[in-house]
Amino acid sequence: MKILVPVKRVVDYNVKVRVKSDGTGVDIANVKMSMNPFDEIAVEEAVRLKEAGVATEVVAVSCGVGACQETLRTAMAIGADRGILVETDAELQPLAVAKLLKALCDKEQPQVVICGKQAIDDDANQTGQMLSALMGWPQATFASKVAVSAGKATVTREIDGGLETLEIALPAVVTTDLRLNEPRYATLPNIMKAKKKPLETVKPADLGVDVAPRLTTLKVVEPPKRSAGVMVADVAQLVEKLKNEAKVL
């Protein structure tokens, strides 16, 4: 069984994001970049399925600029067998990425696509669902537990009221939640081995996909700063301020 894992290069989650002075987007100059945390969880889950003998090959895929090779090498250091980079300088929106992944799925014929539920830069939470629709495959989103056997996947997913367990036929798309697993650290020997693993580079045109943006970002602004808190003398004053100033009562 082959597993395809899309991984995205994003601003590291420890970095404080700054908006460009002209409001056209986020400043990523000289900013540390890393793999999207939800995608790390997806790679870890795919590698665990391979280690359990369920999967035979794990293929990592990234779409974006040439520097995304670093993200793919990280995925291969965790345990992916090979990488595919769809190289483009264009702004990639979720539908374009889903179409690129569909083209790769048609080519690679994986039985499972495991991807992060969302990227921490745009928080779109759309690519996995769009890929499922384009492929006509079943999907299980926000997975907190995954088991695969006999051509089916049993997925426990987190919902507002608790947990829901689904059984879906393969091939299928699964998106990962935080509590699915804890990704391992890539050891130095594995990082060195990853440098020798095959990494294929293709262009969107090679896959027959138009990645032109369909949405235009008009302006990006930072959230307003929170005002300082106010000390009150007693409950009566608190109620008065909530009623007359905050107007929440």
PDB file of N, CA and C in Angstrom, residues 237-249:
ATOM      1  N   GLN A 237     -19.915  47.566  40.915  1.00  0.00           N
ATOM      2  CA  GLN A 237     -19.230  48.367  39.904  1.00  0.00           C
ATOM      3  C   GLN A 237     -18.916  47.526  38.668  1.00  0.00           C
ATOM      4  N   LEU A 238     -18.587  46.252  38.881  1.00  0.00           N
ATOM      5  CA  LEU A 238     -18.331  45.341  37.762  1.00  0.00           C
ATOM      6  C   LEU A 238     -19.571  45.210  36.892  1.00  0.00           C
ATOM      7  N   VAL A 239     -20.716  44.978  37.553  1.00  0.00           N
ATOM      8  CA  VAL A 239     -21.969  44.841  36.805  1.00  0.00           C
ATOM      9  C   VAL A 239     -22.294  46.124  36.052  1.00  0.00           C
ATOM     10  N   GLU A 240     -22.058  47.258  36.701  1.00  0.00           N
ATOM     11  CA  GLU A 240     -22.350  48.548  36.075  1.00  0.00           C
ATOM     12  C   GLU A 240     -21.512  48.759  34.815  1.00  0.00           C
ATOM     13  N   LYS A 241     -20.205  48.408  34.888  1.00  0.00           N
ATOM     14  CA  LYS A 241     -19.329  48.587  33.729  1.00  0.00           C
ATOM     15  C   LYS A 241     -19.678  47.598  32.613  1.00  0.00           C
ATOM     16  N   LEU A 242     -20.030  46.361  32.979  1.00  0.00           N
ATOM     17  CA  LEU A 242     -20.426  45.385  31.968  1.00  0.00           C
ATOM     18  C   LEU A 242     -21.704  45.814  31.259  1.00  0.00           C
ATOM     19  N   LYS A 243     -22.571  46.477  32.000  1.00  0.00           N
ATOM     20  CA  LYS A 243     -23.873  46.874  31.430  1.00  0.00           C
ATOM     21  C   LYS A 243     -23.748  48.146  30.591  1.00  0.00           C
ATOM     22  N   ASN A 244     -23.025  49.143  31.118  1.00  0.00           N
ATOM     23  CA  ASN A 244     -23.027  50.472  30.479  1.00  0.00           C
ATOM     24  C   ASN A 244     -21.838  50.728  29.558  1.00  0.00           C
ATOM     25  N   GLU A 245     -20.668  50.109  29.853  1.00  0.00           N
ATOM     26  CA  GLU A 245     -19.481  50.343  29.018  1.00  0.00           C
ATOM     27  C   GLU A 245     -19.267  49.202  28.017  1.00  0.00           C
ATOM     28  N   ALA A 246     -19.198  47.983  28.537  1.00  0.00           N
ATOM     29  CA  ALA A 246     -18.994  46.842  27.640  1.00  0.00           C
ATOM     30  C   ALA A 246     -20.271  46.471  26.892  1.00  0.00           C
ATOM     31  N   LYS A 247     -21.407  46.774  27.505  1.00  0.00           N
ATOM     32  CA  LYS A 247     -22.729  46.490  26.924  1.00  0.00           C
ATOM     33  C   LYS A 247     -22.897  45.005  26.566  1.00  0.00           C
ATOM     34  N   VAL A 248     -22.486  44.162  27.525  1.00  0.00           N
ATOM     35  CA  VAL A 248     -22.646  42.719  27.339  1.00  0.00           C
ATOM     36  C   VAL A 248     -23.761  42.160  28.219  1.00  0.00           C
ATOM     37  N   LEU A 249     -24.344  42.993  29.032  1.00  0.00           N
ATOM     38  CA  LEU A 249     -25.456  42.545  29.891  1.00  0.00           C
ATOM     39  C   LEU A 249     -26.740  43.268  29.497  1.00  0.00           C
TER      40      LEU A 249
END
